mmCIF file of C-alpha atoms and ligand atoms in Angstrom:
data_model
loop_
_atom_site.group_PDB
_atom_site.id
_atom_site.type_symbol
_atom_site.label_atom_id
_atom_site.label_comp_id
_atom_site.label_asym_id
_atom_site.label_seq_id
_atom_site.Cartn_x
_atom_site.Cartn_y
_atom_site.Cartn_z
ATOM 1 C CA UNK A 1035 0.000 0.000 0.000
ATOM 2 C CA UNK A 1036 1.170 3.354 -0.485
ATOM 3 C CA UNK A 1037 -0.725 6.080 1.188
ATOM 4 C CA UNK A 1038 0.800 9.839 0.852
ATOM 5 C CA UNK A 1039 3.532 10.029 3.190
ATOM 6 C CA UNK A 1040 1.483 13.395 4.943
ATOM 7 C CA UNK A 1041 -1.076 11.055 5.996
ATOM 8 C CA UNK A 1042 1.014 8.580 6.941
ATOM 9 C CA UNK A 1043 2.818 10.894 9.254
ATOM 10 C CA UNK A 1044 -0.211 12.249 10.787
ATOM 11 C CA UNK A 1045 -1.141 11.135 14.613
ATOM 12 C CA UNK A 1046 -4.890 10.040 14.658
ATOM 13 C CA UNK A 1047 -7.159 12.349 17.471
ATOM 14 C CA UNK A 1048 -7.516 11.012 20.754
ATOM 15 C CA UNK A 1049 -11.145 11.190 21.732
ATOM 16 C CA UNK A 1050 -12.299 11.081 25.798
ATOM 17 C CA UNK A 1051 -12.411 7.598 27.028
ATOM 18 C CA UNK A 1052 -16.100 6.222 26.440
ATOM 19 C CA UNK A 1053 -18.024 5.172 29.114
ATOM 20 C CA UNK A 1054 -18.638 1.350 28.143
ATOM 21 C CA UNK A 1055 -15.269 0.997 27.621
ATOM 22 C CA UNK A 1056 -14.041 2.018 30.864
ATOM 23 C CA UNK A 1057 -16.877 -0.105 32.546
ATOM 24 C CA UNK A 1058 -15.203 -3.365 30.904
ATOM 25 C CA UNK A 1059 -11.986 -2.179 31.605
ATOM 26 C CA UNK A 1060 -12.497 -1.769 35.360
ATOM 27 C CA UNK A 1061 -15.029 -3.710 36.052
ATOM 28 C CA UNK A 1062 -17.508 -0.493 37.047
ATOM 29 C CA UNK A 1063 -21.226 -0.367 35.995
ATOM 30 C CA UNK A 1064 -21.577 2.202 33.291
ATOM 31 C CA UNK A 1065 -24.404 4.026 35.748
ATOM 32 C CA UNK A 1066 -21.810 4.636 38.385
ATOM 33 C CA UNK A 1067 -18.773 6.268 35.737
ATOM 34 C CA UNK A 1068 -18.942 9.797 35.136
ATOM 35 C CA UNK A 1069 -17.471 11.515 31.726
ATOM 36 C CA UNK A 1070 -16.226 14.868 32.503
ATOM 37 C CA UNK A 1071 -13.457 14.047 29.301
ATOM 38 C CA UNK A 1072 -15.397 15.697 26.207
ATOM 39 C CA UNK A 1073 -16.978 18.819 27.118
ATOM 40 C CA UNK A 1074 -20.036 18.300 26.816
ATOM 41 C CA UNK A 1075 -23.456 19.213 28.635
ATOM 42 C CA UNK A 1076 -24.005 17.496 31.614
ATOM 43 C CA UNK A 1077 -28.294 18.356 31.267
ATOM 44 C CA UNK A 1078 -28.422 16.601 27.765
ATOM 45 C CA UNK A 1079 -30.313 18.297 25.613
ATOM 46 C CA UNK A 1080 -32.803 21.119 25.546
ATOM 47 C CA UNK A 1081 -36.243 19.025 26.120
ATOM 48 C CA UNK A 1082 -37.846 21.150 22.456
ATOM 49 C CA UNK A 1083 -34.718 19.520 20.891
ATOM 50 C CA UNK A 1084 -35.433 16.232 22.150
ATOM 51 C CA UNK A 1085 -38.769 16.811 20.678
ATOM 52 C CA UNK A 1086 -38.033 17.737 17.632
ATOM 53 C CA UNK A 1087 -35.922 15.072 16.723
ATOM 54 C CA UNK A 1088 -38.715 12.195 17.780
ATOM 55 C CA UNK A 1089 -40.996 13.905 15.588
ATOM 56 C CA UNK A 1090 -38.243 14.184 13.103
ATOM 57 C CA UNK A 1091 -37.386 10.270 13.189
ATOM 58 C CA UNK A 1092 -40.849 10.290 10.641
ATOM 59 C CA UNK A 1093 -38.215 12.026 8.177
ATOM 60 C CA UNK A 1094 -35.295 9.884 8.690
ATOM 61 C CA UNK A 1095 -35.636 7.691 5.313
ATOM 62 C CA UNK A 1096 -36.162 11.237 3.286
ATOM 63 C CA UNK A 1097 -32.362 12.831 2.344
ATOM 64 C CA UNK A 1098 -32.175 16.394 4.546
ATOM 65 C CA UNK A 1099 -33.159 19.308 3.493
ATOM 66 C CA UNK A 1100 -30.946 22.225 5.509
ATOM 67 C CA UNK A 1101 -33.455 25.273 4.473
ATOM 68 C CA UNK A 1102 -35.081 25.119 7.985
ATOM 69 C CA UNK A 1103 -31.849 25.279 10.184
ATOM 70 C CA UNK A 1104 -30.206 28.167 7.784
ATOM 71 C CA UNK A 1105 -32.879 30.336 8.460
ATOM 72 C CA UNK A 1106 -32.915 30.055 12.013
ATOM 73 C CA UNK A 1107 -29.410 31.014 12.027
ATOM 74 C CA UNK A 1108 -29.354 33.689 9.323
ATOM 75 C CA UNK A 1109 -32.439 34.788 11.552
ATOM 76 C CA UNK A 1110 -30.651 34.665 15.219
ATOM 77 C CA UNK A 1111 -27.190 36.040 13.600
ATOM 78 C CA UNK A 1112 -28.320 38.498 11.428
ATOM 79 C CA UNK A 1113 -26.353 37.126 8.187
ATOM 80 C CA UNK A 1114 -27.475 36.255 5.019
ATOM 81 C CA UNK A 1115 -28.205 32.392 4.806
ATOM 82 C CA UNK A 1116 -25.697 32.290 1.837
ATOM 83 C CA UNK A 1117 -23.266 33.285 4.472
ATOM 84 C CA UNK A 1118 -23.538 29.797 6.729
ATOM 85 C CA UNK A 1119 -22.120 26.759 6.062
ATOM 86 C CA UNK A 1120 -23.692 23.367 7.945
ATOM 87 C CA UNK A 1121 -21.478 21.087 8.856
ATOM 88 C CA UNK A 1122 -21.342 17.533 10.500
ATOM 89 C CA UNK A 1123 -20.041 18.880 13.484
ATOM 90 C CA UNK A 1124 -18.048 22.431 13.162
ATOM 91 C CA UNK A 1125 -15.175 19.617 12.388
ATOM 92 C CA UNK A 1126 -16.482 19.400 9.314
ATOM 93 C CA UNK A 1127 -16.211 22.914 8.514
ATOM 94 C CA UNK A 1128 -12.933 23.153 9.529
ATOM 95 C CA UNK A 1129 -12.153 20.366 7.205
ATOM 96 C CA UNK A 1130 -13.444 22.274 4.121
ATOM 97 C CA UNK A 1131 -11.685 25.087 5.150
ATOM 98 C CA UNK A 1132 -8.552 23.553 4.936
ATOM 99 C CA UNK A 1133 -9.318 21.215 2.101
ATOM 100 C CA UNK A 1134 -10.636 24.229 -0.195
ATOM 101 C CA UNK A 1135 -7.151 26.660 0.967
ATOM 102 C CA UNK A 1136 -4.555 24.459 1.172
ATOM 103 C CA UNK A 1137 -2.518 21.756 -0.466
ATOM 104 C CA UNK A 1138 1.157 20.538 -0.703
ATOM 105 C CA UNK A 1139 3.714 23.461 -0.238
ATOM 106 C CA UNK A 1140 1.295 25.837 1.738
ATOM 107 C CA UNK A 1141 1.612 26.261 5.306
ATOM 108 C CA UNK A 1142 -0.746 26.616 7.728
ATOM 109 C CA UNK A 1143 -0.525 29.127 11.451
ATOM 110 C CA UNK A 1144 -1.578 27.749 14.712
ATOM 111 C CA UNK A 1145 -0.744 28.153 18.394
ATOM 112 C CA UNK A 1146 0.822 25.994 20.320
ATOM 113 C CA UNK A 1147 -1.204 23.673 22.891
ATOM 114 C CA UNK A 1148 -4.856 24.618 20.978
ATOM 115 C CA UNK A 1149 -7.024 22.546 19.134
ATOM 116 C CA UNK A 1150 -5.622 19.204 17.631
ATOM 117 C CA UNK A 1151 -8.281 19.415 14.464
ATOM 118 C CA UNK A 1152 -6.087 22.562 13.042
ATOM 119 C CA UNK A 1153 -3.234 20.111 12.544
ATOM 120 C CA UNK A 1154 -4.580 17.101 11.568
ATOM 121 C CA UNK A 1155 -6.758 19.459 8.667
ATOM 122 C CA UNK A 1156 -4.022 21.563 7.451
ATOM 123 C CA UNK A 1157 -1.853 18.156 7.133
ATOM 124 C CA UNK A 1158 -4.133 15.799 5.562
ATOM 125 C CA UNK A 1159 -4.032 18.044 2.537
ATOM 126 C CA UNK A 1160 -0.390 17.847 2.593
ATOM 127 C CA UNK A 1161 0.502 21.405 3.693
ATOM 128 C CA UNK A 1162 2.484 22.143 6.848
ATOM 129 C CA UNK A 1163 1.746 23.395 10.128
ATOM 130 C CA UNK A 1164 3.917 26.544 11.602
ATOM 131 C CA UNK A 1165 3.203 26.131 15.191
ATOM 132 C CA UNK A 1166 3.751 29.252 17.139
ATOM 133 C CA UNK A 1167 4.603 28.906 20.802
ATOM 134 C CA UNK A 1168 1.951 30.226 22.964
ATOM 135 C CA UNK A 1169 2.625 32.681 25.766
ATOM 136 C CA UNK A 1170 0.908 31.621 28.986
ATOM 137 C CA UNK A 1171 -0.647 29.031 27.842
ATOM 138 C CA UNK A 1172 -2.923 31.246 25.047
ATOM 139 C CA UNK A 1173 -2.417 32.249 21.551
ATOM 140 C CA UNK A 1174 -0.208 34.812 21.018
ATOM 141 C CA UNK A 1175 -1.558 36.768 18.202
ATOM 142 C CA UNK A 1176 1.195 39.544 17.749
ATOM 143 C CA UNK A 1177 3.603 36.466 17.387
ATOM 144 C CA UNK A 1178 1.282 34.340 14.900
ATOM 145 C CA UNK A 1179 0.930 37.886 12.474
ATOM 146 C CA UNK A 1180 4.685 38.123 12.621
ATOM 147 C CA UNK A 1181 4.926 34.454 11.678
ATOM 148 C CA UNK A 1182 2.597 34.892 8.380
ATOM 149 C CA UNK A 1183 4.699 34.248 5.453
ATOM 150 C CA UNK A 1184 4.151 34.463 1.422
ATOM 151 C CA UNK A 1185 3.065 30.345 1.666
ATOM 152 C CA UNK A 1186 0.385 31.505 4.383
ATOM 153 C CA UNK A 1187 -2.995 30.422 3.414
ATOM 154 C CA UNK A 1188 -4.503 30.009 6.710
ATOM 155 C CA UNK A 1189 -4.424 30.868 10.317
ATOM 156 C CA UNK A 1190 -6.310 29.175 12.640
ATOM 157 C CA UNK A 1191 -7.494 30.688 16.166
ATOM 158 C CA UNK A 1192 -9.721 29.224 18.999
ATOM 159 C CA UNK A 1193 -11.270 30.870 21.269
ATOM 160 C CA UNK A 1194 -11.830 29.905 24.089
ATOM 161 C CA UNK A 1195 -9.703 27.309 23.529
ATOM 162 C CA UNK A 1196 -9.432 23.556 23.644
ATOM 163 C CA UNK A 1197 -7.226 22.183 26.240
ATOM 164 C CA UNK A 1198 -6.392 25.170 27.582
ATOM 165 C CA UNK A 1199 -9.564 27.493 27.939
ATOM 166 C CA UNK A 1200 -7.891 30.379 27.185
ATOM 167 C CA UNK A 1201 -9.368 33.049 25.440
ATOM 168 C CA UNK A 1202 -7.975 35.784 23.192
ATOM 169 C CA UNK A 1203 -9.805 38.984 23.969
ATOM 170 C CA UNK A 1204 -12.249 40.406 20.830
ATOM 171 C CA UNK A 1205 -9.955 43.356 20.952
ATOM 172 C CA UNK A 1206 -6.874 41.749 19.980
ATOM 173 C CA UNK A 1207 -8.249 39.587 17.608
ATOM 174 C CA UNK A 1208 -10.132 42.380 15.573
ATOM 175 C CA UNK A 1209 -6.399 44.305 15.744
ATOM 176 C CA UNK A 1210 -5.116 40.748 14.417
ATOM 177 C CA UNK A 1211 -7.640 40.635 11.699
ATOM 178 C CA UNK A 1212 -6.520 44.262 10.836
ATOM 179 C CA UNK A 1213 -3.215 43.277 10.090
ATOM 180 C CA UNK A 1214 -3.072 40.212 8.698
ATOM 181 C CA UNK A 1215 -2.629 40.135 4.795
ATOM 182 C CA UNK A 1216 -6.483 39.861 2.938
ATOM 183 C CA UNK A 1217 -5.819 37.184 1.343
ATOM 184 C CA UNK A 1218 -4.933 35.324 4.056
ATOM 185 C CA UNK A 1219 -7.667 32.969 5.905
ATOM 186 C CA UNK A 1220 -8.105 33.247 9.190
ATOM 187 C CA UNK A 1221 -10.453 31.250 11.201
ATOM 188 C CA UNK A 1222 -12.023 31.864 14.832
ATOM 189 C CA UNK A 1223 -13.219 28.829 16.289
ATOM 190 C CA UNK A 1224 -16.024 29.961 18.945
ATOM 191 C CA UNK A 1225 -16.817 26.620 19.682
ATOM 192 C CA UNK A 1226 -17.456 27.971 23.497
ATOM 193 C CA UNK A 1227 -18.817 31.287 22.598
ATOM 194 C CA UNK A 1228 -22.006 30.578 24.476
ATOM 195 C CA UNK A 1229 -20.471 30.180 27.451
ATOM 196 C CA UNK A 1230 -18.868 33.319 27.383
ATOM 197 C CA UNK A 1231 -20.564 35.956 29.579
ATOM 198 C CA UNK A 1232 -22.108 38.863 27.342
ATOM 199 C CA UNK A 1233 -19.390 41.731 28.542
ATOM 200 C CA UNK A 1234 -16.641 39.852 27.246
ATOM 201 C CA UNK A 1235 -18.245 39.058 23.966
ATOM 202 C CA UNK A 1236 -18.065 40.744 20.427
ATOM 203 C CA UNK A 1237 -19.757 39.569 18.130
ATOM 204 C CA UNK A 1238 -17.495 38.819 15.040
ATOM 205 C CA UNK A 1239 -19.707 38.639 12.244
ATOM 206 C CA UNK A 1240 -19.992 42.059 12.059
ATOM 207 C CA UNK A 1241 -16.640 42.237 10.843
ATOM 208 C CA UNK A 1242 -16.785 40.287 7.513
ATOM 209 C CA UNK A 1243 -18.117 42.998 5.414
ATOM 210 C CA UNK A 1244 -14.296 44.178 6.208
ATOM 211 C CA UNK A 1245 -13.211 41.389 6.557
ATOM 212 C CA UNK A 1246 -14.428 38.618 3.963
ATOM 213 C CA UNK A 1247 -11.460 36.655 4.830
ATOM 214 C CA UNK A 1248 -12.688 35.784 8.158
ATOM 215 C CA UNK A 1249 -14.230 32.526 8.949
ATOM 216 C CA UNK A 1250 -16.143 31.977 12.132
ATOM 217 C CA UNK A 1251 -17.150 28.303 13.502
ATOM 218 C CA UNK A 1252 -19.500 27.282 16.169
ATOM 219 C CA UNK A 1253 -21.086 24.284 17.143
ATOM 220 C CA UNK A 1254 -24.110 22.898 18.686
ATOM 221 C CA UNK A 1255 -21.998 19.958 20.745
ATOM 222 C CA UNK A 1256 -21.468 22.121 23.407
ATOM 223 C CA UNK A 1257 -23.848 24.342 25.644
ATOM 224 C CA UNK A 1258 -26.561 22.903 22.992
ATOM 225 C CA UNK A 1259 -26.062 19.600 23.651
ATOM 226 C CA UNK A 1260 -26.307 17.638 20.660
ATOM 227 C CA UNK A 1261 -22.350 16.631 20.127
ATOM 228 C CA UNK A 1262 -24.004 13.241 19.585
ATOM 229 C CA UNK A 1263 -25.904 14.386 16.590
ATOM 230 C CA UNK A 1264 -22.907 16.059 14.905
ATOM 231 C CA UNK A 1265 -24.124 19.490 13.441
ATOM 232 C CA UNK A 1266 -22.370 22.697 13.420
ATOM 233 C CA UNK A 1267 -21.331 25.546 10.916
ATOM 234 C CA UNK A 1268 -19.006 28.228 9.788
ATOM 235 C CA UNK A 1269 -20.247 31.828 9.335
ATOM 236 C CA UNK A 1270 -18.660 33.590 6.667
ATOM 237 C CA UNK A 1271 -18.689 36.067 3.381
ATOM 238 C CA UNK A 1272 -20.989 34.835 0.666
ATOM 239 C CA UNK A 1273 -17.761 34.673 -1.695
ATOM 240 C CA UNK A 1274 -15.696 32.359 0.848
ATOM 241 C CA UNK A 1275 -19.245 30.578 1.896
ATOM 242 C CA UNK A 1276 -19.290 29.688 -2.016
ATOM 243 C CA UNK A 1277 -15.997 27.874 -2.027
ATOM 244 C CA UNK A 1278 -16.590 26.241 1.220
ATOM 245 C CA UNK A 1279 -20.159 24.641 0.032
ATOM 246 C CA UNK A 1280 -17.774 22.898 -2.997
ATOM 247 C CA UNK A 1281 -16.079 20.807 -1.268
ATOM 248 C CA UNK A 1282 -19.049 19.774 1.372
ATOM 249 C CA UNK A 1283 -20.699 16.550 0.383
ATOM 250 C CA UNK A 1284 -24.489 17.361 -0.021
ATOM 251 C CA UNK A 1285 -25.800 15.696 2.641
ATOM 252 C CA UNK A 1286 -23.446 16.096 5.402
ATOM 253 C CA UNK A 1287 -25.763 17.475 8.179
ATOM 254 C CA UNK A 1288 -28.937 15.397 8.365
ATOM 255 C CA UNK A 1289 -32.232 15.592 9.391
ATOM 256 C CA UNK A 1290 -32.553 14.693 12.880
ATOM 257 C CA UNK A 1291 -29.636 16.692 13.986
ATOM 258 C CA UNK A 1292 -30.878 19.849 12.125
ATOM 259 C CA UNK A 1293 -34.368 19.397 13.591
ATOM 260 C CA UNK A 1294 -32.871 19.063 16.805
ATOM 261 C CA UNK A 1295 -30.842 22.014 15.914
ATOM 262 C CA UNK A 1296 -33.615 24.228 14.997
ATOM 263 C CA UNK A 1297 -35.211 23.595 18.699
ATOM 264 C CA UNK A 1298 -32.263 24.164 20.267
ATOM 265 C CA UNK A 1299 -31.325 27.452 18.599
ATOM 266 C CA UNK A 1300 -34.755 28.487 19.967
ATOM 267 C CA UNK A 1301 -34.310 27.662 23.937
ATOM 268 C CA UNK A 1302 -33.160 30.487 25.262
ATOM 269 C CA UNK A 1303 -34.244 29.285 28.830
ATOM 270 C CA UNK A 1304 -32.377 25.799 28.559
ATOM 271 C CA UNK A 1305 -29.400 27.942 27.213
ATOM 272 C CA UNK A 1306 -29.460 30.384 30.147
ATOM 273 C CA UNK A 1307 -29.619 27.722 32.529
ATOM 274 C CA UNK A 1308 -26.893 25.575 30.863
ATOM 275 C CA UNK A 1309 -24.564 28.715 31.290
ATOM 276 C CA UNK A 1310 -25.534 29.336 34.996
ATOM 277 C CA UNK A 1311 -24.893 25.858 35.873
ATOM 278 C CA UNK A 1312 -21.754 25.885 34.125
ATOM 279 C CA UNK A 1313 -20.649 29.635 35.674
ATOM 280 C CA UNK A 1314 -21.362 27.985 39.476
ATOM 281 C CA UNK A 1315 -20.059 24.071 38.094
ATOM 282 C CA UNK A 1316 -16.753 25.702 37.488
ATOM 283 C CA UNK A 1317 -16.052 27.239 40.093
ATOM 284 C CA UNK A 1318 -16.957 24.107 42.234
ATOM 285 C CA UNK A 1319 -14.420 22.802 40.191
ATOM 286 C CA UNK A 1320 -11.527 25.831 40.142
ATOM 287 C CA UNK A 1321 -12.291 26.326 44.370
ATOM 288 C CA UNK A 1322 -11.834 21.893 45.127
ATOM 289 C CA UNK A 1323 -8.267 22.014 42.869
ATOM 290 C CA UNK A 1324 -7.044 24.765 44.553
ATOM 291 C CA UNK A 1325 -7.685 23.495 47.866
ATOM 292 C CA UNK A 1326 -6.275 20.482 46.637
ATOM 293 C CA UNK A 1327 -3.097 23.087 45.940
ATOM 294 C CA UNK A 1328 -3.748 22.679 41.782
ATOM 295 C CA UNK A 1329 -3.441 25.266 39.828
ATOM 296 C CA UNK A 1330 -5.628 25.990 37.047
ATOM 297 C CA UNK A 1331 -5.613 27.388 33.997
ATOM 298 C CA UNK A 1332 -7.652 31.067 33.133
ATOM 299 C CA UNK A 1333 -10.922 29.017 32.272
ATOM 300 C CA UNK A 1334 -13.387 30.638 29.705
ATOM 301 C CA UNK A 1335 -15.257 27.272 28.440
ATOM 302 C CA UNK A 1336 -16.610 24.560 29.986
ATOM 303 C CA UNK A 1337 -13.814 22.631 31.638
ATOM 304 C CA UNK A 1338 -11.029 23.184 33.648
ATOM 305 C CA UNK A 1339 -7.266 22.389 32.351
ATOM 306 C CA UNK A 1340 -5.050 21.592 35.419
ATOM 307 C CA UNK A 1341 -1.495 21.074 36.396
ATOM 308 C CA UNK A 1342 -0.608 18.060 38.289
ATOM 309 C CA UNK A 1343 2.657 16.830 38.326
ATOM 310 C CA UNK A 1344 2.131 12.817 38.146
ATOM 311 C CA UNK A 1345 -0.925 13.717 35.762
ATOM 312 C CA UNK A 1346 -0.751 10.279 34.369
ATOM 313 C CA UNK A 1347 -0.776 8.436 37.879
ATOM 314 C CA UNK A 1348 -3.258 10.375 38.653
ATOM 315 C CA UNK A 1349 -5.402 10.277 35.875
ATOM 316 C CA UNK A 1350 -5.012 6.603 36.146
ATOM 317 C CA UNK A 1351 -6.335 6.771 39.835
ATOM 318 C CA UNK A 1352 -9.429 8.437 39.160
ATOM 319 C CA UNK A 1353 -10.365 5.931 36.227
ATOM 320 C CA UNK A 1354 -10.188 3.444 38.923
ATOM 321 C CA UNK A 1355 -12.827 5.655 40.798
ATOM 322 C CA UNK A 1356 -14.927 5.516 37.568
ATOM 323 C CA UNK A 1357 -14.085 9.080 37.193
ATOM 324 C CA UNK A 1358 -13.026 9.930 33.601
ATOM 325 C CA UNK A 1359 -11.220 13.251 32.911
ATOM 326 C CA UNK A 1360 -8.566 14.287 29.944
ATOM 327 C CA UNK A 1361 -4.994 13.291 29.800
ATOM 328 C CA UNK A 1362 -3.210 16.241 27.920
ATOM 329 C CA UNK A 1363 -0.293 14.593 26.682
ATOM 330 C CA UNK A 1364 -0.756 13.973 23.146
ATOM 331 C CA UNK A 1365 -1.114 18.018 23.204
ATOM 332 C CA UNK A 1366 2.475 18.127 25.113
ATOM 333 C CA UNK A 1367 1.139 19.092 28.343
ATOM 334 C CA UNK A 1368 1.655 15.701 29.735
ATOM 335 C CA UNK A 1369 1.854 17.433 33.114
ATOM 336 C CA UNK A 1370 -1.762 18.554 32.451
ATOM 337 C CA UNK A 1371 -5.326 17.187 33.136
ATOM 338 C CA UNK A 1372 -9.157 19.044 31.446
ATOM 339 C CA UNK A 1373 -12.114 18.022 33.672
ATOM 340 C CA UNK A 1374 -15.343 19.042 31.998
ATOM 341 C CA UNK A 1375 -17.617 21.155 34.365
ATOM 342 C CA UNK A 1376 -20.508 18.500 35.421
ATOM 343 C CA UNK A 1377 -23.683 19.049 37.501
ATOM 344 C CA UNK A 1378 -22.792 19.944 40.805
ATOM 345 C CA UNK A 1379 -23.099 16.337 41.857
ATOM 346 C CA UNK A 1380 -20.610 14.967 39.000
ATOM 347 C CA UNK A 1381 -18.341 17.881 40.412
ATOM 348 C CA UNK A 1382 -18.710 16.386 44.051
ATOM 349 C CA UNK A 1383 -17.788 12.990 43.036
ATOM 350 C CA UNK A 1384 -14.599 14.439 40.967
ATOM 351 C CA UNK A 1385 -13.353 16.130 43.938
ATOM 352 C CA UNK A 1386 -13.931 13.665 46.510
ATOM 353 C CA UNK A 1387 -11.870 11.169 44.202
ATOM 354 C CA UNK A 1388 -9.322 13.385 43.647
ATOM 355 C CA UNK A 1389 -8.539 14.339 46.960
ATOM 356 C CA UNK A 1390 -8.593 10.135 47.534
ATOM 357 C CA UNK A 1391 -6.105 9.633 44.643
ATOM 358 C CA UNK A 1392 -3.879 12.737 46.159
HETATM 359 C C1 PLP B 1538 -15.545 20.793 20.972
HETATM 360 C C2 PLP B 1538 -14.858 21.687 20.004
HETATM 361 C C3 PLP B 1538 -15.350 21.845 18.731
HETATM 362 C C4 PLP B 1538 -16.647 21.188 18.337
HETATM 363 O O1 PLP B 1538 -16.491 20.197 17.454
HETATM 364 P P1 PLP B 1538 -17.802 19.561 16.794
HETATM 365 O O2 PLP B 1538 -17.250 18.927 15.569
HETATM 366 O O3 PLP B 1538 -18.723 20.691 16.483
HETATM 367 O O4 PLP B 1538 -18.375 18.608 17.776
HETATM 368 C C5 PLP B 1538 -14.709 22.694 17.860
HETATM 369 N N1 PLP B 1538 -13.626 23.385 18.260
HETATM 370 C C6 PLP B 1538 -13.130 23.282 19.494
HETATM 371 C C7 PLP B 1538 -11.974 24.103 19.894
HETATM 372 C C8 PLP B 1538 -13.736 22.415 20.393
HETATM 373 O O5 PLP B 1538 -13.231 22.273 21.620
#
């Protein structure tokens, strides 16, 4: 076989343990583990989303139709519906983004210690990652403009962040935008927007009539609650939203997750309560690891990304407590843990088995 050598060099994501698997593995009942690896909302889903997608199940042999969910958001955003693109998961976006900028020779921009999709996108076309080292943990956007070169196509932000939670303030990144070449892409991953309280928001697609290079991405895995269902999207200018809906396969976002997705856009009381819980969850969380003598990293999302220095041991300690959190090492912060904010009684158990495994 003879695969292209960028693929072949590329390390495959590590996803949060499942919950099956660790109940085999040590022997737990699957009812007793709790996931706080993968970010996601401990409440589920809004109950209109769960509604909408039984009802939609009558619709599940018919191919989907997206019309309904790019409404909503051109409606709620106050774009253009030819400036959203769906995606099967905000993954998927980020996939087309690299797949319609880049190929072999080009190089991609991205921070050190955020998001492991930026790499394994920009490489699996076969252009290169320039990997700027981040300053406290966060992006450091002065450095990543001075790093742009002629082979630039892309530069790829998150904010917050995954592992870290860090967050690049609006300020700086509109000043980045500013100066950054036009023709160079550059992408702003809000996956956690939503948790982000409304003073420290902007709200970024009012800069893509300047700035039609820009390409925003959010999701509806997170504070939504449908990361089983797969369905984000990228929010963009028509021109670059053109490109981007070339390379997406037709049907990528189906039915049932944009019914669901259509609810959830629309509950703006299981949203506010999602983001209360996850205000007071996390600092449950921040308050236990510090008297625990852990410090944490600035935390704008959802989780909390920890240092511990046997983060390994540790981590394995707490899987034998049926408590499953997020080793950091494949993102070189092996001395590193990410809990995911929980319901308050999730965060209970996590710090009680902590403080046993310390
Ligand atoms: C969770 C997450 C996403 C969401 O991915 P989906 O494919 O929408 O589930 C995107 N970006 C970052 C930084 C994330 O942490």
């Amino acid at each position: 076989m003879r695969a292209n050598p960028h693929i072949c060099k590329l390390l495959p994501y590590q996803p949060g343990l499942p919950i099956n698997l660790v109940a085999r593995n040590y022997g737990i009942e699957p009812k007793n583990i709790i996931k706080l690896a993968s970010n996601e909302n401990p409440f589920g889903m809004s109950p209109k989303a769960k509604t909408a997608l039984l009802t939609s199940l009558d619709d599940a042999h018919r191919y989907p139709e997206q019309y309904n969910l790019l409404q909503a958001l051109s409606q709620k955003l106050r774009v253009a519906p030819e400036q959203i693109v769906l995606g099967n998961g905000s993954n998927d976006v980020l996939d087309f983004v690299a797949r319609t900028f880049l190929h072999t020779g080009d190089q991609a921009i991205l921070s050190q210690y955020s998001f492991a999709i930026f790499n394994i996108a920009t490489q699996s076309t076969g252009a290169k990652s320039l990997i700027v080292p981040a300053k406290n943990y966060s992006h450091d956007l002065p450095a990543m403009l001075r790093a742009i070169t002629p082979q630039t196509r892309i530069v790829w932000i998150a904010s917050p962040n995954n592992p870290t939670g860090t967050f690049a303030k609006y300020a700086d990144v509109k000043q980045f935008l500013q100066s950054a070449p036009p023709e160079v892409i550059v992408v702003l991953d809000e996956a956690y927007f939503e948790y982000l309280p409304a003073n420290q928001r902007a709200d970024a697609t009012t800069w893509l009539e300047q700035h039609p290079n820009l390409i925003i991405t959010r999701t509806f895995s997170k504070i939504y609650g449908l990361a089983g269902l797969r369905i984000g999207y990228g929010i963009t200018s028509p021109q670059v939203a053109n490109l981007l809906n070339r390379v997406r396969q037709p049907f990528n976002a189906n039915n049932l997750a944009i019914a669901a997705a259509v609810a959830a856009l629309n509950d703006d009381d299981f949203v506010a309560k999602s983001f209360i819980a996850n205000q007071v969850g996390r600092q449950q969380l921040i308050d236990g690891l510090q008297k625990n003598k852990l410090s944490c990293l600035p935390a704008y999302g959802n989780f909390v990304t920890f240092e511990a220095k046997n983060a390994t041991g540790l981590n394995a300690k707490l899987l034998q407590q049926g408590i499953i959190v997020r080793p950091l090492a494949n993102y070189d912060m092996p001395n590193h843990l990410r809990v995911s904010v929980g319901t308050t009684e999730e965060n209970t158990k996590f710090l009680q088995s902590l403080k046993n495994a310390i």
